[in-house]
mmCIF file of C-alpha atoms in Angstrom:
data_model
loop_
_atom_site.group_PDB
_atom_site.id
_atom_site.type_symbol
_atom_site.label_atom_id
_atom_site.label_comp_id
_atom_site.label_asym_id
_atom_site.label_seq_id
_atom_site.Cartn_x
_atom_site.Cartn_y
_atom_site.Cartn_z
ATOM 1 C CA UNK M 627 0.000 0.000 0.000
ATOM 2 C CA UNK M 628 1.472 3.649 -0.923
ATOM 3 C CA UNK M 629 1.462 5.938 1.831
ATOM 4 C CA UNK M 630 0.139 9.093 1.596
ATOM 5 C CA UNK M 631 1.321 12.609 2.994
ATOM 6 C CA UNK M 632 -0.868 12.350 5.933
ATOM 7 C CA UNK M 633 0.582 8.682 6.561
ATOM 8 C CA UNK M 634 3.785 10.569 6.582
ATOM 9 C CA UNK M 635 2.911 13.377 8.889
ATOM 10 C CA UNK M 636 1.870 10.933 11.369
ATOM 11 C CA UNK M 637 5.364 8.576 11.117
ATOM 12 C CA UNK M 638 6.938 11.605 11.506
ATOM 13 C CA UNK M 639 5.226 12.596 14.607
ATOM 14 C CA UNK M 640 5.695 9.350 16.224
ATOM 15 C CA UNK M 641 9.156 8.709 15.348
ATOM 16 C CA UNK M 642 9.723 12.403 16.517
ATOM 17 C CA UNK M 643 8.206 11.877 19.369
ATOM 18 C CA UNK M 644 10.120 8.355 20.608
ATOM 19 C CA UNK M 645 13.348 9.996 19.409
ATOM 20 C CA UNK M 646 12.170 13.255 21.678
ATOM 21 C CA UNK M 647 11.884 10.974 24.822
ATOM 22 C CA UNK M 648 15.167 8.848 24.587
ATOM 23 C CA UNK M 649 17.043 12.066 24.330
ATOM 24 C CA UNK M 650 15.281 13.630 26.684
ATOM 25 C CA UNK M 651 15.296 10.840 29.150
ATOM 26 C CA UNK M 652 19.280 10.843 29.016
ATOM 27 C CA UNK M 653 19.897 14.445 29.010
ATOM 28 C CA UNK M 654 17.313 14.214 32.149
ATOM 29 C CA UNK M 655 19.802 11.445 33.940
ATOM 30 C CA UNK M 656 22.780 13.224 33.124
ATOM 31 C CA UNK M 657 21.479 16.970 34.596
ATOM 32 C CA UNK M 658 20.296 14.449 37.652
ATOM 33 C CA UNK M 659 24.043 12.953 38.064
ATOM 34 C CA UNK M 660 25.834 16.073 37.602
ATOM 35 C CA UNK M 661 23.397 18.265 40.104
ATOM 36 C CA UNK M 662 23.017 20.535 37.357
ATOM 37 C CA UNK M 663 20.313 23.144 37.951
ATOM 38 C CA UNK M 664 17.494 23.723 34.957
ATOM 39 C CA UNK M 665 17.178 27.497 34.653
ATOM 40 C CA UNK M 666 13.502 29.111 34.901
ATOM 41 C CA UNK M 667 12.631 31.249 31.448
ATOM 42 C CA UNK M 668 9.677 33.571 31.792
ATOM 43 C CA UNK M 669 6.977 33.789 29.193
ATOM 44 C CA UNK M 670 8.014 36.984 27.828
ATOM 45 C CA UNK M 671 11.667 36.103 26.378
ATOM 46 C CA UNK M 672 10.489 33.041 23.799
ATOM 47 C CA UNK M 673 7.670 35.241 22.604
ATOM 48 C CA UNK M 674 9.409 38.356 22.070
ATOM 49 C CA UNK M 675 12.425 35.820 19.882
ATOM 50 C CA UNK M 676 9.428 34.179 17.844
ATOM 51 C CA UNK M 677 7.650 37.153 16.992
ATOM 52 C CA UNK M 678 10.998 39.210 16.569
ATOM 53 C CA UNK M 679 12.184 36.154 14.007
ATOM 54 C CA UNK M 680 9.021 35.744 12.119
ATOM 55 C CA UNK M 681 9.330 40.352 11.546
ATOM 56 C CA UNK M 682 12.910 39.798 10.535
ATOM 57 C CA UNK M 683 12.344 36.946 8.430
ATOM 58 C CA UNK M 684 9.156 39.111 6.611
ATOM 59 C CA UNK M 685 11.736 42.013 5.970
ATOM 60 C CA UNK M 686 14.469 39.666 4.762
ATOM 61 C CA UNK M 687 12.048 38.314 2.397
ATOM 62 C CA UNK M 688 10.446 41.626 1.212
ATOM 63 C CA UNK M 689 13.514 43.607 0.564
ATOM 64 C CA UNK M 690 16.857 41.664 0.581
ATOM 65 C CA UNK M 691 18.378 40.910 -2.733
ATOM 66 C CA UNK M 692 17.571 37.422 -3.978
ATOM 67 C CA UNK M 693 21.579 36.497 -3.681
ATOM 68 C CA UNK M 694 22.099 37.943 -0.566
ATOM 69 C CA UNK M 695 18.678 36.865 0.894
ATOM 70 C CA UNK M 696 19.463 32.640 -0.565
ATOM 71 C CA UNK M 697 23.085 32.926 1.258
ATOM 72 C CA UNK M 698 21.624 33.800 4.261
ATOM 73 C CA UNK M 699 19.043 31.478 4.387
ATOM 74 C CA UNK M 700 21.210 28.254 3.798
ATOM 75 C CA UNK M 701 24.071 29.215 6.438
ATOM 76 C CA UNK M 702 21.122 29.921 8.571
ATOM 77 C CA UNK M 703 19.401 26.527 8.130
ATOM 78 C CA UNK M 704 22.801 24.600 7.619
ATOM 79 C CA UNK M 705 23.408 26.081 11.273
ATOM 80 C CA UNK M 706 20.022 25.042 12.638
ATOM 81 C CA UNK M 707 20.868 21.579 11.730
ATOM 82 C CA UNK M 708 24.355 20.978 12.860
ATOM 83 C CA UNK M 709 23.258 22.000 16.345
ATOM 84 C CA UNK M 710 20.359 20.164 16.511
ATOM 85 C CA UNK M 711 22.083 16.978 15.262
ATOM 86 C CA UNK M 712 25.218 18.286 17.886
ATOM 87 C CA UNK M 713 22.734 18.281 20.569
ATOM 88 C CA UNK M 714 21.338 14.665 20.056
ATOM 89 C CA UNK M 715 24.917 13.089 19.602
ATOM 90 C CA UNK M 716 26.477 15.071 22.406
ATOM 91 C CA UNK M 717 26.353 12.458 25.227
ATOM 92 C CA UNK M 718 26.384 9.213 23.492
ATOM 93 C CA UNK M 719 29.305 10.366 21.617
ATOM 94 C CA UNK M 720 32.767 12.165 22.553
ATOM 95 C CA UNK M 721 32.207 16.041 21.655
ATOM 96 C CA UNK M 722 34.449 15.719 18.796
ATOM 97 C CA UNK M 723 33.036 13.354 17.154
ATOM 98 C CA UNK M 724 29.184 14.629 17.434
ATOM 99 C CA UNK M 725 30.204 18.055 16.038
ATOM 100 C CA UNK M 726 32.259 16.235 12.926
ATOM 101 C CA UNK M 727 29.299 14.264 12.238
ATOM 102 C CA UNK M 728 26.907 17.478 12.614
ATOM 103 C CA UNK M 729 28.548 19.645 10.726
ATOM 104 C CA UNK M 730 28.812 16.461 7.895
ATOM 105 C CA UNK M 731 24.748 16.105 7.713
ATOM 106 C CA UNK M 732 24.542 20.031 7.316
ATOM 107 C CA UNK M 733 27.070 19.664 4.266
ATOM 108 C CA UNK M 734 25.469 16.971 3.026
ATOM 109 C CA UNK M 735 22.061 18.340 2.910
ATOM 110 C CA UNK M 736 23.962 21.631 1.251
ATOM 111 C CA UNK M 737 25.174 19.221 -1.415
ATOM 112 C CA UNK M 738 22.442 16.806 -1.826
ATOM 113 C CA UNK M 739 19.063 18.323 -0.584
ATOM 114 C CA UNK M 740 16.701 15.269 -1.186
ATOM 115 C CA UNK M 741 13.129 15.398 -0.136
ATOM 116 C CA UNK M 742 14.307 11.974 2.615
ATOM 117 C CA UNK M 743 17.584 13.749 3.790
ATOM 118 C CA UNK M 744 15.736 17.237 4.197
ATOM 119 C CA UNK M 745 12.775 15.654 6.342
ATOM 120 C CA UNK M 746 15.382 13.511 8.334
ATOM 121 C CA UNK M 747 17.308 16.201 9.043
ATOM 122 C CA UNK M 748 14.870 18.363 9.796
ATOM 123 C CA UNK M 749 13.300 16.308 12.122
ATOM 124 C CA UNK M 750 16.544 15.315 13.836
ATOM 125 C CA UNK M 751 16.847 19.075 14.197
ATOM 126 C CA UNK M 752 13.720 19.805 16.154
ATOM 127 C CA UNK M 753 14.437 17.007 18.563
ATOM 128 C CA UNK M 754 16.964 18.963 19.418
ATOM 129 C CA UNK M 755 15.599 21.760 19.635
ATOM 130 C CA UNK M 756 12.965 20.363 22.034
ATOM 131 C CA UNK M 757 15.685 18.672 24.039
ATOM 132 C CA UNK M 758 16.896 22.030 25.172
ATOM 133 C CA UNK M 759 13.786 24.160 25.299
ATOM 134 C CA UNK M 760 11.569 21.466 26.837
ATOM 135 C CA UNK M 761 14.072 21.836 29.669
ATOM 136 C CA UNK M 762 13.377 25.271 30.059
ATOM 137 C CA UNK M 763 9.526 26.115 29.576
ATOM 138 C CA UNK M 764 7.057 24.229 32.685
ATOM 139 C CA UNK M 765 4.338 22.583 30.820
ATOM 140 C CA UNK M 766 2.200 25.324 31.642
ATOM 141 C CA UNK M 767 3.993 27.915 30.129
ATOM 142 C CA UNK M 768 5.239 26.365 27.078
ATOM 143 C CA UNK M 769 1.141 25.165 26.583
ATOM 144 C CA UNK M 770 0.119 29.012 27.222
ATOM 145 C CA UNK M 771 2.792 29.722 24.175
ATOM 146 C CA UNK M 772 1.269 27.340 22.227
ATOM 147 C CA UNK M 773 -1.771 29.325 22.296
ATOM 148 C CA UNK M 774 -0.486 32.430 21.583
ATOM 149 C CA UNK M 775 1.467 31.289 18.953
ATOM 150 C CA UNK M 776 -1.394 29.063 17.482
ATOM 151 C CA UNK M 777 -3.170 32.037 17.266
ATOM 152 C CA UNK M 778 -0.655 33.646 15.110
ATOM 153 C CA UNK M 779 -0.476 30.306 12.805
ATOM 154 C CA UNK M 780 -4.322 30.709 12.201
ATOM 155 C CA UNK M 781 -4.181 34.255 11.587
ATOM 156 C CA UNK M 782 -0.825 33.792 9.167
ATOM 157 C CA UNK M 783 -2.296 30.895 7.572
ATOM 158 C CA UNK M 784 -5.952 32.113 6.706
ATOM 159 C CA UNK M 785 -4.546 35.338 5.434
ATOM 160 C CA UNK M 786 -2.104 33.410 3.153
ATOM 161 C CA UNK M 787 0.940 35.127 5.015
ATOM 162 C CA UNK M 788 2.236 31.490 6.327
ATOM 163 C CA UNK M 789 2.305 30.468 2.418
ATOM 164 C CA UNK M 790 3.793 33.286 1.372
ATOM 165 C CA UNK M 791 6.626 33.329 3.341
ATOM 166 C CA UNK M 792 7.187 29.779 2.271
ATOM 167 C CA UNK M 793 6.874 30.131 -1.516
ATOM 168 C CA UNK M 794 9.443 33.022 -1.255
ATOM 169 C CA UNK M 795 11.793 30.326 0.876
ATOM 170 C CA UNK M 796 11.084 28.128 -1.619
ATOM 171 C CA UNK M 797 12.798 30.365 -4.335
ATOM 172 C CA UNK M 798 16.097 30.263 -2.916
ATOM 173 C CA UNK M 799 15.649 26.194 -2.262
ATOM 174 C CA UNK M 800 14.512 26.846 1.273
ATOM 175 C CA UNK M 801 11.450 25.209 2.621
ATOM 176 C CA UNK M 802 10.758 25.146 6.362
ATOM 177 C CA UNK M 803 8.434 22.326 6.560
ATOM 178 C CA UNK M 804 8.378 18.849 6.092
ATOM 179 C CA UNK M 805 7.903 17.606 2.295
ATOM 180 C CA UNK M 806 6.169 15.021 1.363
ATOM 181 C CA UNK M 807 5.708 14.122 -2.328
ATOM 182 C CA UNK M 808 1.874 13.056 -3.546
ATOM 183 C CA UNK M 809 3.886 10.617 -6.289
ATOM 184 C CA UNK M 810 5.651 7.287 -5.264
ATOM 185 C CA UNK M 811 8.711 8.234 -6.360
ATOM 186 C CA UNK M 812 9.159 11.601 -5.495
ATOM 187 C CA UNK M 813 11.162 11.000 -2.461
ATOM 188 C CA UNK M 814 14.467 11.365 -5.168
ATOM 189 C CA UNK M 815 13.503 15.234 -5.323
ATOM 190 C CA UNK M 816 15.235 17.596 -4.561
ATOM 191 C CA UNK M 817 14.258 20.721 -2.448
ATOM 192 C CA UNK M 818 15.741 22.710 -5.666
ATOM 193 C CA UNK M 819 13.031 20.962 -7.771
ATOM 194 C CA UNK M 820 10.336 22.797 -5.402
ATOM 195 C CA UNK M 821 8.650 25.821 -6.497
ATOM 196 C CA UNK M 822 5.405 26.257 -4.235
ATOM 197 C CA UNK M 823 3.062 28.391 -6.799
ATOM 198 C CA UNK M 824 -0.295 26.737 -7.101
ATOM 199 C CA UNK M 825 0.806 24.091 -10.323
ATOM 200 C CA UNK M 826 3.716 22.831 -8.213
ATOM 201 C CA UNK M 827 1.664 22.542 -4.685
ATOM 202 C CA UNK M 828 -0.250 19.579 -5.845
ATOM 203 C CA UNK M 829 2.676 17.376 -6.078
ATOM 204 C CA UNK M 830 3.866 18.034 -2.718
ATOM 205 C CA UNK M 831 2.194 18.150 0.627
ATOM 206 C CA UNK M 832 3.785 20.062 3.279
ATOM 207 C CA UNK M 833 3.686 19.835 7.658
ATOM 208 C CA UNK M 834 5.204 23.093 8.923
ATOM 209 C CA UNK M 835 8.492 22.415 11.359
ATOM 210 C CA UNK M 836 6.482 24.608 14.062
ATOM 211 C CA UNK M 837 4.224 22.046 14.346
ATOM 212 C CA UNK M 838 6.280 19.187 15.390
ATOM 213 C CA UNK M 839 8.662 21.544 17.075
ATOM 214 C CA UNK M 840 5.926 22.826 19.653
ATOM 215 C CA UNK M 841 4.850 19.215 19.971
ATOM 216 C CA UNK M 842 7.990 17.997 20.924
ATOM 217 C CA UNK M 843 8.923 20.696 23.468
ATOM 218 C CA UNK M 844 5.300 20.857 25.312
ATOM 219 C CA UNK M 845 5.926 16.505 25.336
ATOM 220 C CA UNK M 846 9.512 16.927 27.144
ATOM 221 C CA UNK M 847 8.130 19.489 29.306
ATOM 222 C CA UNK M 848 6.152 17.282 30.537
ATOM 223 C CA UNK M 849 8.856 14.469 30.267
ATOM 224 C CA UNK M 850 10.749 16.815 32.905
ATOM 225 C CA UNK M 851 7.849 17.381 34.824
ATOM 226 C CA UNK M 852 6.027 13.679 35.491
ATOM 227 C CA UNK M 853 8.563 11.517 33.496
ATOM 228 C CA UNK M 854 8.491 9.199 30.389
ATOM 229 C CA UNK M 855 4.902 7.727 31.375
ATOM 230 C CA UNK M 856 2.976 11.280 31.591
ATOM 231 C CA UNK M 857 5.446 11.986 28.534
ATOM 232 C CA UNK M 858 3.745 8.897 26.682
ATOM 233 C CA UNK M 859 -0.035 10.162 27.370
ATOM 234 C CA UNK M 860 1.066 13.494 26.023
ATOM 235 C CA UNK M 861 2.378 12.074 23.111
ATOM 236 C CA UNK M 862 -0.744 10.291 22.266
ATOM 237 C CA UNK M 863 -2.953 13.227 22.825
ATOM 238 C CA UNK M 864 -0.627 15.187 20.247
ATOM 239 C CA UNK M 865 -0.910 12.231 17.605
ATOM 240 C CA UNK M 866 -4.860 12.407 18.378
ATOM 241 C CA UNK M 867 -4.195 16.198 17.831
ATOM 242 C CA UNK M 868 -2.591 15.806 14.272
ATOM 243 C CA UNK M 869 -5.100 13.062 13.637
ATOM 244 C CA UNK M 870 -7.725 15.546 13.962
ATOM 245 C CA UNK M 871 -6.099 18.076 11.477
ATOM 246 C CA UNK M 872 -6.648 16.209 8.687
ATOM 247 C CA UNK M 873 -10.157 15.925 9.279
ATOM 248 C CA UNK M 874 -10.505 19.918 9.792
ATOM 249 C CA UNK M 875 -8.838 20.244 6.290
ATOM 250 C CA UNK M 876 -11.240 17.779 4.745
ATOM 251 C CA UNK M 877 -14.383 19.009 6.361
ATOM 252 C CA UNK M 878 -13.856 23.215 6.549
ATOM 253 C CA UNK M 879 -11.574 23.854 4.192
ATOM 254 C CA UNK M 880 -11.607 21.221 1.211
ATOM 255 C CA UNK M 881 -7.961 20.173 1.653
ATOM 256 C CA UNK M 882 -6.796 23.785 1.128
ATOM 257 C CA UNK M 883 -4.042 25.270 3.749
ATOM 258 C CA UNK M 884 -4.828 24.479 7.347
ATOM 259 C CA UNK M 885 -3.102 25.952 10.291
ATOM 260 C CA UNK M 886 -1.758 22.483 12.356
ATOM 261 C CA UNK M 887 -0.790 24.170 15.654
ATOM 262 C CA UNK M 888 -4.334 25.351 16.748
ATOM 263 C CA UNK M 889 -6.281 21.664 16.949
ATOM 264 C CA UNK M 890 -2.579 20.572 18.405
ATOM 265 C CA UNK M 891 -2.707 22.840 21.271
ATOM 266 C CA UNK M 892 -6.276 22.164 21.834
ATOM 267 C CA UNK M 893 -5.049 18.395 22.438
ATOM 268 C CA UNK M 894 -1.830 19.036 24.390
ATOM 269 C CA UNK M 895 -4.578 21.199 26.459
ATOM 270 C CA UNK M 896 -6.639 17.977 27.383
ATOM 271 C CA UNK M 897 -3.613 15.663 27.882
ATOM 272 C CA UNK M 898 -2.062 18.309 30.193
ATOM 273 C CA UNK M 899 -5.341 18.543 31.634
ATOM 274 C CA UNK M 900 -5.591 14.338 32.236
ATOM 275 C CA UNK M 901 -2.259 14.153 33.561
ATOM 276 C CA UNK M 902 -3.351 16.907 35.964
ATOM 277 C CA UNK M 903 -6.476 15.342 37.283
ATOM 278 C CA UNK M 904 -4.410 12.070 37.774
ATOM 279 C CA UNK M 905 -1.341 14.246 39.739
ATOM 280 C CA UNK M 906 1.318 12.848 36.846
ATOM 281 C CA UNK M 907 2.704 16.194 37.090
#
């Protein structure tokens, strides 16, 4: 049976979301061991660096030169990747040897983009990500900026902002999302071979990195805060939660663009909630 995008989506999420708690789980041990204290971030900081990065990011793409603007966005991304990979392999594997191998996949995406190799590294990259930040933000707080920031993805998406910001990405090969081709054998594409105006969309179906990201990080927040089982309910609620996407685009808007993050939050809402009533964190 061929699987389609939303079959995708969902492997992602899952595979995201065991890789998410094995990392976590031994960055958690290690912090235990070493008596290292987990510094307390207020709400304001992580809102006023999303919102400040999605402004920059609007200017860049309005008014920077299309040179300047595609040499920027690669060292930017390639860097995004090598630390997230550096931040998975740093304890398993002598410091050395992790950054060799991160900086290696952020070349080799540079020199062979595929659809596969951008998606893994993509994803490896927001376990990362999560890893860190999922450290920092209580469950409460990183669900309130869910919210907020759900809001924004509805708003960005409706009015066509979210796409586009993508479709200019896409014009200097960079696509912040997950990619996943509607044909068989599209998985041999290259992010170069993407250009999101409406003829190209329909080949392609895309799952913005925001999406998993704030997945992952509310899931080890609550890793940190109840441990791997209250971890596991969360990450069932936020499957349920991507489950239910799909059925929003279907029903209300005809499998158009759909903003991801809002029925997600709504589910990491009632997990939280659950694990509440049952004191798991």
């Amino acid at each position: 049976m061929r699987l389609k995008p939303a079959h995708w989506s969902v492997f992602t999420l899952i595979t995201s979301e065991v890789l998410a708690i094995a990392v976590a789980s031994r960055q958690l041990r290690f912090i235990e061991e070493e008596g290292i204290p987990i510094p307390e971030v207020t709400a304001g900081l992580p809102l006023v660096y999303f919102f400040s990065a999605v402004i920059i990011m609007g200017l860049a793409l309005a008014f920077l030169p299309l040179k300047m603007l595609k040499f920027i966005a690669k060292a930017l991304f390639m860097t995004l990747y090598a630390w997230g990979v550096f931040v998975i392999l740093a304890l398993p594997l002598p410091v050395i040897v992790a950054a060799l191998v991160a900086v290696a996949a952020a070349l080799a995406w540079l020199r062979w983009p595929r659809l596969w190799l951008h998606n893994l590294l993509l994803g490896l990259a927001l376990v990362g990500y999560a890893s860190v930040f999922g450290f920092l933000l209580p469950p409460v707080l990183a669900l309130g900026l869910m919210a907020v920031i759900s809001v924004y993805d509805l708003v960005s998406v409706r009015s066509g902002h979210m796409m586009w910001m993508v479709t200019k990405l896409s014009g200097v090969n960079i696509v912040p999302a997950f990619v996943y081709p509607v044909a068989a054998g599209g998985w041999q594409m290259s992010i170069t071979d993407i250009k999101l105006d409406e003829t190209e969309e329909k080949t392609v179906s895309l799952l913005g990195s925001g999406d998993i990201g704030f997945s992952l990080i509310i899931m080890v927040s609550v890793l940190v805060a109840g441990g791997v089982g209250a971890a596991a309910v969360m990450a069932a609620f936020l499957l349920a939660g991507l489950l239910s996407v799909y059925w929003v685009q279907k029903v209300f808007f005809k499998g158009g663009p759909t903003a991801a993050l809002p029925p997600l939050t709504v589910a990491a809402a009632l997990g939280y909630g659950l694990l509440a009533l049952l004191s798991m964190v």
